Tab-separated table of C-alpha atoms and ligand atoms in Angstrom:
chain	number	residue	atom	x	y	z
A	1149	MET	CA	0.000	0.000	0.000
A	1150	SER	CA	1.179	3.535	-0.696
A	1151	PRO	CA	2.040	5.867	2.214
A	1152	ALA	CA	-0.822	8.156	1.193
A	1153	GLU	CA	-3.261	5.557	2.515
A	1154	LEU	CA	-5.109	6.574	5.663
A	1155	ILE	CA	-4.308	3.338	7.521
A	1156	THR	CA	-1.426	0.986	6.772
A	1157	VAL	CA	-0.014	-2.172	8.354
A	1158	THR	CA	3.385	-1.580	9.966
A	1159	ALA	CA	5.663	-3.741	12.115
A	1160	ARG	CA	3.916	-2.402	15.239
A	1161	GLY	CA	0.347	-2.657	14.008
A	1162	LEU	CA	-2.340	-0.797	12.070
A	1163	HIS	CA	-1.051	2.766	11.762
A	1164	CYS	CA	-2.656	6.067	10.833
A	1165	ALA	CA	0.181	8.427	9.831
A	1166	ALA	CA	-2.194	11.394	9.384
A	1167	GLY	CA	-3.160	11.183	13.062
A	1168	ASP	CA	0.026	9.557	14.360
A	1169	PHE	CA	-1.762	6.753	16.200
A	1170	TYR	CA	-2.089	2.968	16.051
A	1171	ILE	CA	-5.153	0.755	16.275
A	1172	ASP	CA	-4.835	-2.417	18.414
A	1173	PRO	CA	-1.023	-2.413	18.023
A	1174	TRP	CA	0.839	-5.663	18.705
A	1175	GLN	CA	3.951	-3.762	19.836
A	1176	PRO	CA	4.240	-0.822	22.264
A	1177	VAL	CA	3.461	2.609	20.754
A	1178	GLU	CA	2.860	6.185	21.956
A	1179	ARG	CA	-0.845	6.377	21.184
A	1180	ALA	CA	-3.016	3.262	20.916
A	1181	LEU	CA	-6.705	3.279	19.981
A	1182	ILE	CA	-8.200	0.016	21.197
A	1183	THR	CA	-11.246	-1.808	19.803
A	1184	HIS	CA	-11.704	-4.122	22.811
A	1185	ALA	CA	-10.003	-5.809	25.769
A	1186	HIS	CA	-9.292	-9.291	24.324
A	1187	GLY	CA	-5.602	-10.156	24.586
A	1188	ASP	CA	-4.849	-10.096	20.845
A	1189	HIS	CA	-6.191	-6.518	20.524
A	1190	LEU	CA	-5.128	-4.979	23.850
A	1191	ARG	CA	-1.452	-5.460	24.723
A	1192	ALA	CA	0.569	-3.900	27.528
A	1193	GLY	CA	3.453	-1.458	27.010
A	1194	SER	CA	1.965	1.486	25.111
A	1195	SER	CA	2.101	5.011	26.569
A	1196	ARG	CA	-1.532	6.039	26.127
A	1197	TYR	CA	-4.670	3.994	25.444
A	1198	TYR	CA	-7.982	5.294	24.110
A	1199	LEU	CA	-11.070	3.113	24.265
A	1200	ALA	CA	-14.822	3.097	24.858
A	1201	ALA	CA	-15.864	4.062	28.394
A	1202	ALA	CA	-17.762	0.778	28.890
A	1203	GLY	CA	-14.534	-1.158	28.315
A	1204	VAL	CA	-12.200	0.843	30.531
A	1205	ASP	CA	-12.585	-1.296	33.668
A	1206	LEU	CA	-11.880	-4.452	31.624
A	1207	ALA	CA	-8.779	-2.821	30.127
A	1208	ARG	CA	-7.556	-1.762	33.579
A	1209	LEU	CA	-7.847	-5.344	34.766
A	1210	ARG	CA	-5.530	-6.420	31.934
A	1211	LEU	CA	-2.997	-3.554	31.904
A	1212	PRO	CA	-0.354	-2.547	34.473
A	1213	ALA	CA	-1.666	-0.113	37.113
A	1214	GLU	CA	0.370	2.805	35.724
A	1215	ALA	CA	-1.053	2.576	32.175
A	1216	ALA	CA	-2.698	5.822	30.984
A	1217	VAL	CA	-6.202	4.924	29.815
A	1218	HIS	CA	-8.583	7.485	28.277
A	1219	ALA	CA	-12.326	6.778	28.053
A	1220	LEU	CA	-14.369	7.870	25.029
A	1221	ASP	CA	-18.131	7.809	24.585
A	1222	TYR	CA	-19.467	6.131	21.461
A	1223	GLY	CA	-19.766	8.767	18.748
A	1224	GLU	CA	-17.560	11.314	20.542
A	1225	ARG	CA	-15.095	12.916	18.079
A	1226	LEU	CA	-11.416	13.455	18.754
A	1227	THR	CA	-8.909	15.118	16.469
A	1228	PHE	CA	-5.411	13.697	16.129
A	1229	GLY	CA	-3.298	15.649	13.639
A	1230	ASP	CA	-5.204	15.697	10.343
A	1231	ALA	CA	-7.497	12.842	11.342
A	1232	GLN	CA	-10.809	12.815	13.182
A	1233	VAL	CA	-11.625	9.628	15.068
A	1234	SER	CA	-14.698	8.226	16.805
A	1235	LEU	CA	-15.724	4.897	18.330
A	1236	HIS	CA	-18.908	3.008	17.401
A	1237	PRO	CA	-20.406	-0.130	18.973
A	1238	ALA	CA	-19.183	-3.474	17.563
A	1239	GLY	CA	-21.539	-5.800	19.505
A	1240	HIS	CA	-18.638	-8.178	20.274
A	1241	ILE	CA	-18.140	-7.867	24.080
A	1242	LEU	CA	-18.725	-5.164	26.706
A	1243	GLY	CA	-17.108	-1.910	25.555
A	1244	SER	CA	-16.129	-3.219	22.094
A	1245	SER	CA	-15.805	-0.644	19.319
A	1246	GLN	CA	-15.296	-0.121	15.655
A	1247	ILE	CA	-12.949	2.779	15.000
A	1248	ARG	CA	-13.939	5.378	12.394
A	1249	VAL	CA	-11.141	7.507	10.967
A	1250	GLU	CA	-11.812	10.477	8.686
A	1251	ARG	CA	-9.453	12.768	6.814
A	1252	GLY	CA	-10.564	15.323	4.225
A	1253	GLY	CA	-13.907	13.608	3.623
A	1254	GLU	CA	-12.412	10.121	3.236
A	1255	VAL	CA	-13.671	7.614	5.824
A	1256	TRP	CA	-12.084	4.340	6.924
A	1257	VAL	CA	-13.591	2.024	9.549
A	1258	VAL	CA	-11.685	-0.656	11.459
A	1259	SER	CA	-14.184	-3.201	12.760
A	1260	GLY	CA	-12.130	-4.972	15.411
A	1261	ASP	CA	-14.060	-8.153	16.228
A	1262	TYR	CA	-17.835	-7.869	15.812
A	1263	LYS	CA	-21.143	-9.690	15.635
A	1264	ARG	CA	-24.684	-8.864	14.548
A	1265	ASP	CA	-26.581	-11.249	16.855
A	1266	PRO	CA	-28.331	-9.753	19.912
A	1267	ASP	CA	-26.271	-9.874	23.112
A	1268	PRO	CA	-27.624	-8.617	26.477
A	1269	THR	CA	-24.082	-7.786	27.677
A	1270	CYS	CA	-23.186	-5.073	25.148
A	1271	VAL	CA	-24.497	-2.330	22.867
A	1272	PRO	CA	-25.547	-3.655	19.414
A	1273	PHE	CA	-23.328	-3.255	16.339
A	1274	GLU	CA	-23.792	0.025	14.498
A	1275	VAL	CA	-23.481	0.194	10.704
A	1276	VAL	CA	-20.938	2.938	9.907
A	1277	PRO	CA	-20.827	3.843	6.191
A	1278	CYS	CA	-17.282	4.240	4.880
A	1279	ASP	CA	-15.029	4.248	1.837
A	1280	VAL	CA	-12.714	1.527	3.136
A	1281	PHE	CA	-13.832	-1.118	5.644
A	1282	ILE	CA	-11.193	-3.122	7.527
A	1283	SER	CA	-13.061	-6.202	8.739
A	1284	GLU	CA	-12.282	-9.293	10.722
A	1285	ALA	CA	-12.993	-12.625	8.975
A	1286	THR	CA	-12.708	-15.167	11.826
A	1287	PHE	CA	-15.623	-17.341	10.653
A	1288	ALA	CA	-15.651	-16.390	6.959
A	1289	LEU	CA	-16.705	-19.733	5.512
A	1290	PRO	CA	-20.242	-20.526	4.296
A	1291	ALA	CA	-20.512	-23.413	6.810
A	1292	TYR	CA	-20.436	-20.978	9.740
A	1293	ARG	CA	-24.035	-19.972	10.463
A	1294	TRP	CA	-25.185	-19.417	14.018
A	1295	THR	CA	-28.229	-20.865	15.738
A	1296	ASP	CA	-30.351	-18.193	17.429
A	1297	THR	CA	-29.117	-17.539	20.942
A	1298	PRO	CA	-32.314	-18.307	22.946
A	1299	THR	CA	-32.286	-21.801	21.384
A	1300	VAL	CA	-28.661	-22.330	22.434
A	1301	ALA	CA	-29.445	-21.107	25.965
A	1302	ARG	CA	-32.270	-23.670	26.226
A	1303	GLU	CA	-29.894	-26.406	24.996
A	1304	ILE	CA	-27.391	-25.502	27.713
A	1305	LEU	CA	-30.076	-25.532	30.409
A	1306	SER	CA	-31.455	-28.924	29.378
A	1307	TRP	CA	-27.919	-30.407	29.193
A	1308	TRP	CA	-27.300	-29.128	32.744
A	1309	GLN	CA	-30.626	-30.547	33.956
A	1310	ASP	CA	-29.998	-33.947	32.297
A	1311	ASN	CA	-26.590	-34.158	33.955
A	1312	ARG	CA	-28.093	-33.218	37.299
A	1313	ARG	CA	-30.672	-36.010	37.075
A	1314	ARG	CA	-27.740	-38.408	36.758
A	1315	GLY	CA	-25.894	-36.839	39.703
A	1316	LEU	CA	-23.200	-35.283	37.493
A	1317	ALA	CA	-21.618	-31.839	37.517
A	1318	SER	CA	-21.718	-29.846	34.246
A	1319	VAL	CA	-18.453	-28.073	33.436
A	1320	LEU	CA	-19.023	-25.582	30.642
A	1321	PHE	CA	-15.956	-24.049	28.996
A	1322	ALA	CA	-16.276	-20.544	27.528
A	1323	TYR	CA	-13.853	-17.662	26.937
A	1324	ALA	CA	-13.456	-15.898	30.275
A	1325	LEU	CA	-14.039	-12.439	28.808
A	1326	GLY	CA	-17.329	-11.934	27.020
A	1327	LYS	CA	-18.622	-15.414	26.311
A	1328	ALA	CA	-18.896	-16.500	29.948
A	1329	GLN	CA	-20.857	-13.360	30.868
A	1330	ARG	CA	-23.087	-13.720	27.808
A	1331	VAL	CA	-23.938	-17.284	28.898
A	1332	LEU	CA	-24.740	-16.066	32.425
A	1333	ALA	CA	-26.952	-13.293	31.014
A	1334	GLU	CA	-28.781	-15.559	28.543
A	1335	LEU	CA	-29.406	-18.248	31.172
A	1336	ALA	CA	-30.830	-15.584	33.515
A	1337	THR	CA	-33.892	-15.425	31.243
A	1338	LEU	CA	-34.569	-19.142	31.931
A	1339	THR	CA	-33.584	-19.790	35.575
A	1340	ASP	CA	-32.351	-18.028	38.711
A	1341	GLU	CA	-29.952	-20.695	39.965
A	1342	THR	CA	-26.419	-19.942	41.130
A	1343	VAL	CA	-23.529	-20.932	38.842
A	1344	TYR	CA	-20.005	-21.760	40.071
A	1345	VAL	CA	-17.230	-19.880	38.250
A	1346	HIS	CA	-13.479	-20.285	37.822
A	1347	GLY	CA	-11.388	-17.402	39.247
A	1348	ALA	CA	-10.554	-16.044	35.776
A	1349	VAL	CA	-14.273	-15.819	34.996
A	1350	ALA	CA	-15.177	-14.374	38.421
A	1351	ALA	CA	-13.042	-11.209	38.188
A	1352	LEU	CA	-14.381	-10.304	34.741
A	1353	THR	CA	-17.967	-11.119	35.730
A	1354	ASP	CA	-17.643	-8.675	38.632
A	1355	VAL	CA	-16.770	-5.913	36.148
A	1356	TYR	CA	-19.839	-6.711	34.028
A	1357	ARG	CA	-22.044	-6.739	37.132
A	1358	ALA	CA	-20.667	-3.365	38.239
A	1359	ARG	CA	-21.679	-2.068	34.788
A	1360	GLY	CA	-25.276	-3.125	35.472
A	1361	ILE	CA	-25.401	-6.266	33.271
A	1362	ALA	CA	-28.039	-8.694	34.655
A	1363	MET	CA	-26.629	-12.222	34.995
A	1364	LEU	CA	-27.239	-15.357	37.080
A	1365	PRO	CA	-25.805	-15.228	40.606
A	1366	THR	CA	-22.293	-16.697	40.746
A	1367	ARG	CA	-20.090	-18.232	43.406
A	1368	PRO	CA	-16.355	-19.011	43.163
A	1369	ALA	CA	-15.631	-22.676	42.419
A	1370	THR	CA	-13.340	-22.794	45.450
A	1371	VAL	CA	-15.838	-22.615	48.286
A	1372	ALA	CA	-17.612	-25.936	47.877
A	1373	VAL	CA	-16.656	-29.545	48.608
A	1374	ARG	CA	-16.992	-32.234	45.962
A	1375	ALA	CA	-20.522	-33.312	46.995
A	1376	ASP	CA	-21.835	-29.769	46.443
A	1377	TYR	CA	-20.859	-29.840	42.779
A	1378	ALA	CA	-23.070	-32.814	41.896
A	1379	GLY	CA	-25.803	-31.328	39.707
A	1380	ALA	CA	-24.132	-27.918	39.571
A	1381	LEU	CA	-23.099	-25.852	36.524
A	1382	ILE	CA	-19.500	-24.625	36.545
A	1383	LEU	CA	-18.201	-22.030	34.051
A	1384	ALA	CA	-14.481	-22.159	33.281
A	1385	PRO	CA	-12.025	-20.910	30.634
A	1386	PRO	CA	-10.884	-23.482	28.015
A	1387	SER	CA	-7.372	-23.387	29.530
A	1388	ALA	CA	-8.734	-25.142	32.644
A	1389	ALA	CA	-9.747	-28.242	30.653
A	1390	GLY	CA	-7.773	-31.276	31.778
A	1391	SER	CA	-6.006	-29.341	34.577
A	1392	PRO	CA	-5.757	-30.540	38.211
A	1393	TRP	CA	-8.296	-27.794	39.051
A	1394	MET	CA	-10.951	-30.074	37.522
A	1395	ARG	CA	-10.522	-32.834	40.110
A	1396	ARG	CA	-12.736	-31.107	42.663
A	1397	PHE	CA	-15.835	-31.700	40.551
A	1398	GLY	CA	-15.896	-35.490	40.757
A	1399	ASP	CA	-18.060	-37.138	38.091
A	1400	HIS	CA	-18.863	-34.558	35.461
A	1401	ARG	CA	-19.583	-33.852	31.810
A	1402	THR	CA	-17.855	-31.146	29.772
A	1403	GLY	CA	-19.267	-28.719	27.231
A	1404	PHE	CA	-17.741	-25.955	25.104
A	1405	CYS	CA	-19.497	-22.775	23.930
A	1406	SER	CA	-17.937	-21.545	20.702
A	1407	GLY	CA	-18.512	-20.830	17.036
A	1408	TRP	CA	-15.996	-23.609	16.334
A	1409	MET	CA	-18.572	-26.098	17.614
A	1410	ARG	CA	-20.529	-25.630	14.361
A	1411	ILE	CA	-18.274	-28.143	12.576
A	1412	ARG	CA	-18.572	-31.766	13.630
A	1413	GLY	CA	-14.890	-32.538	13.026
A	1414	ASP	CA	-13.900	-29.739	15.409
A	1415	ARG	CA	-16.312	-30.991	18.062
A	1416	ARG	CA	-14.822	-34.469	17.883
A	1417	ARG	CA	-11.197	-33.342	17.764
A	1418	ARG	CA	-11.487	-31.073	20.794
A	1419	GLY	CA	-12.850	-33.882	22.926
A	1420	TYR	CA	-15.673	-32.155	24.817
A	1421	ASP	CA	-18.792	-34.161	25.632
A	1422	ARG	CA	-21.012	-31.455	24.153
A	1423	GLY	CA	-20.576	-28.464	21.850
A	1424	PHE	CA	-22.821	-25.410	21.939
A	1425	VAL	CA	-22.691	-23.095	18.932
A	1426	LEU	CA	-22.384	-19.645	20.448
A	1427	SER	CA	-20.006	-17.073	18.978
A	1428	ASP	CA	-19.158	-13.427	19.619
A	1429	HIS	CA	-18.054	-13.070	15.986
A	1430	ALA	CA	-20.091	-12.515	12.837
A	1431	ASP	CA	-21.105	-15.674	10.963
A	1432	TRP	CA	-20.822	-15.934	7.153
A	1433	PRO	CA	-24.200	-14.322	6.353
A	1434	SER	CA	-23.506	-11.505	8.851
A	1435	LEU	CA	-20.059	-10.835	7.364
A	1436	LEU	CA	-21.550	-10.511	3.868
A	1437	ARG	CA	-24.378	-8.326	5.120
A	1438	THR	CA	-22.020	-6.071	7.070
A	1439	CYS	CA	-19.613	-5.649	4.152
A	1440	ARG	CA	-22.580	-4.733	1.944
A	1441	GLU	CA	-24.129	-2.335	4.479
A	1442	SER	CA	-20.798	-0.546	4.995
A	1443	GLU	CA	-21.089	0.626	1.346
A	1444	ALA	CA	-17.292	0.438	1.213
A	1445	ARG	CA	-15.694	0.415	-2.231
A	1446	ARG	CA	-12.690	-1.402	-0.778
A	1447	ILE	CA	-12.596	-4.043	1.965
A	1448	LEU	CA	-9.458	-5.202	3.767
A	1449	LEU	CA	-9.510	-8.277	6.001
A	1450	THR	CA	-7.472	-8.655	9.176
A	1451	HIS	CA	-7.744	-12.226	10.467
A	1452	GLY	CA	-9.558	-15.507	9.962
A	1453	TYR	CA	-10.657	-17.167	6.710
A	1454	THR	CA	-9.693	-14.122	4.685
A	1455	ASP	CA	-9.263	-15.993	1.359
A	1456	ALA	CA	-12.860	-17.164	1.128
A	1457	LEU	CA	-14.287	-13.737	1.917
A	1458	CYS	CA	-11.841	-11.987	-0.446
A	1459	ARG	CA	-12.891	-14.253	-3.275
A	1460	TYR	CA	-16.578	-13.713	-2.587
A	1461	LEU	CA	-16.215	-9.906	-2.417
A	1462	ARG	CA	-14.213	-9.754	-5.653
A	1463	GLU	CA	-16.938	-11.770	-7.374
A	1464	GLN	CA	-19.347	-9.067	-6.195
A	1465	GLY	CA	-17.152	-6.396	-7.818
A	1466	VAL	CA	-15.708	-5.082	-4.541
A	1467	GLU	CA	-11.972	-4.454	-4.270
A	1468	ALA	CA	-10.761	-6.791	-1.509
A	1469	ALA	CA	-7.451	-7.863	0.013
A	1470	ALA	CA	-6.093	-9.538	3.146
A	1471	LEU	CA	-3.796	-7.714	5.583
A	1472	ARG	CA	-1.072	-9.404	7.591
A	1473	THR	CA	-1.943	-8.790	11.250
A	1474	GLU	CA	-1.227	-10.539	14.532
A	1475	TYR	CA	-4.821	-10.889	15.700
A	1476	GLY	CA	-6.409	-14.259	16.244
A	1477	ALA	CA	-6.303	-15.973	19.600
A	1478	GLU	CA	-9.055	-14.541	21.759
A	1479	ASP	CA	-7.606	-15.297	25.200
B	2289	LIG	ZN1	-12.244	-10.309	20.463
B	2290	LIG	ZN1	-9.715	-10.814	17.826
């Protein structure tokens, strides 16, 4: 790409020379605009961070205490050099944003991670018209289509109840930031029972609760003895699977909540007893719809199945290309 472009990929990350700032940089920089608090987008070491107010407490939990973090409201405009920037909801997790950058009437939008499905834990995705749209492509294959969330929540509840009837604990793995809280919020429409949570989930859930997100009551999975876990639901990050931490639960079944659970081969390979298809990313139809609604004449893709989406967009007459970024692993 030529240096006249509004946003380019550099060794440190997505860079806007006109405003002298980076977006979700993977190396330390002076000024970092952050789409959301997942580890591949928010990294320690930069001098100043700018992100949506709703995500500031999550960012503080993940950055050193001395980090300078500035909160922005959605839609609030800031001027950096020759560029005007604003944040707009991405519907991915609490406080997640797309970043709109404008210079001399030209508008670029960086999506960060996003989804279009309803989620009680965050503000819904906003369509932001632009000339160039930089989109994620995590699940950009036609096979990835999500089931509606209330259906998935009912599946989780009946799995939990079936296990309970057999005296088993239900250990449900979900990303500690975002997915776990979404599960707790969705289940709250169906039951009012208490759920045990792993420590990594507990700290983040406290932040969501302090932000007024309604979720099932939780209790740390440290307070109970083995007998108490029979029939219980325990939420834990995928990294806890197979660890000694699991021994306390006695006889149990495991489940995993993820978009990856759409594909049978993935379900089998990952070795969970049950897969629940629940993703915080856009599925294939939502990616196509969002690219179309952006009205962008050019679309650049950051991470995921970029080839398939590139090919599709080019067939539609849209200029499309993949960027080399270091995004990908959510936790
Ligand atoms: Zn993310
Ligand atoms: Zn990501």
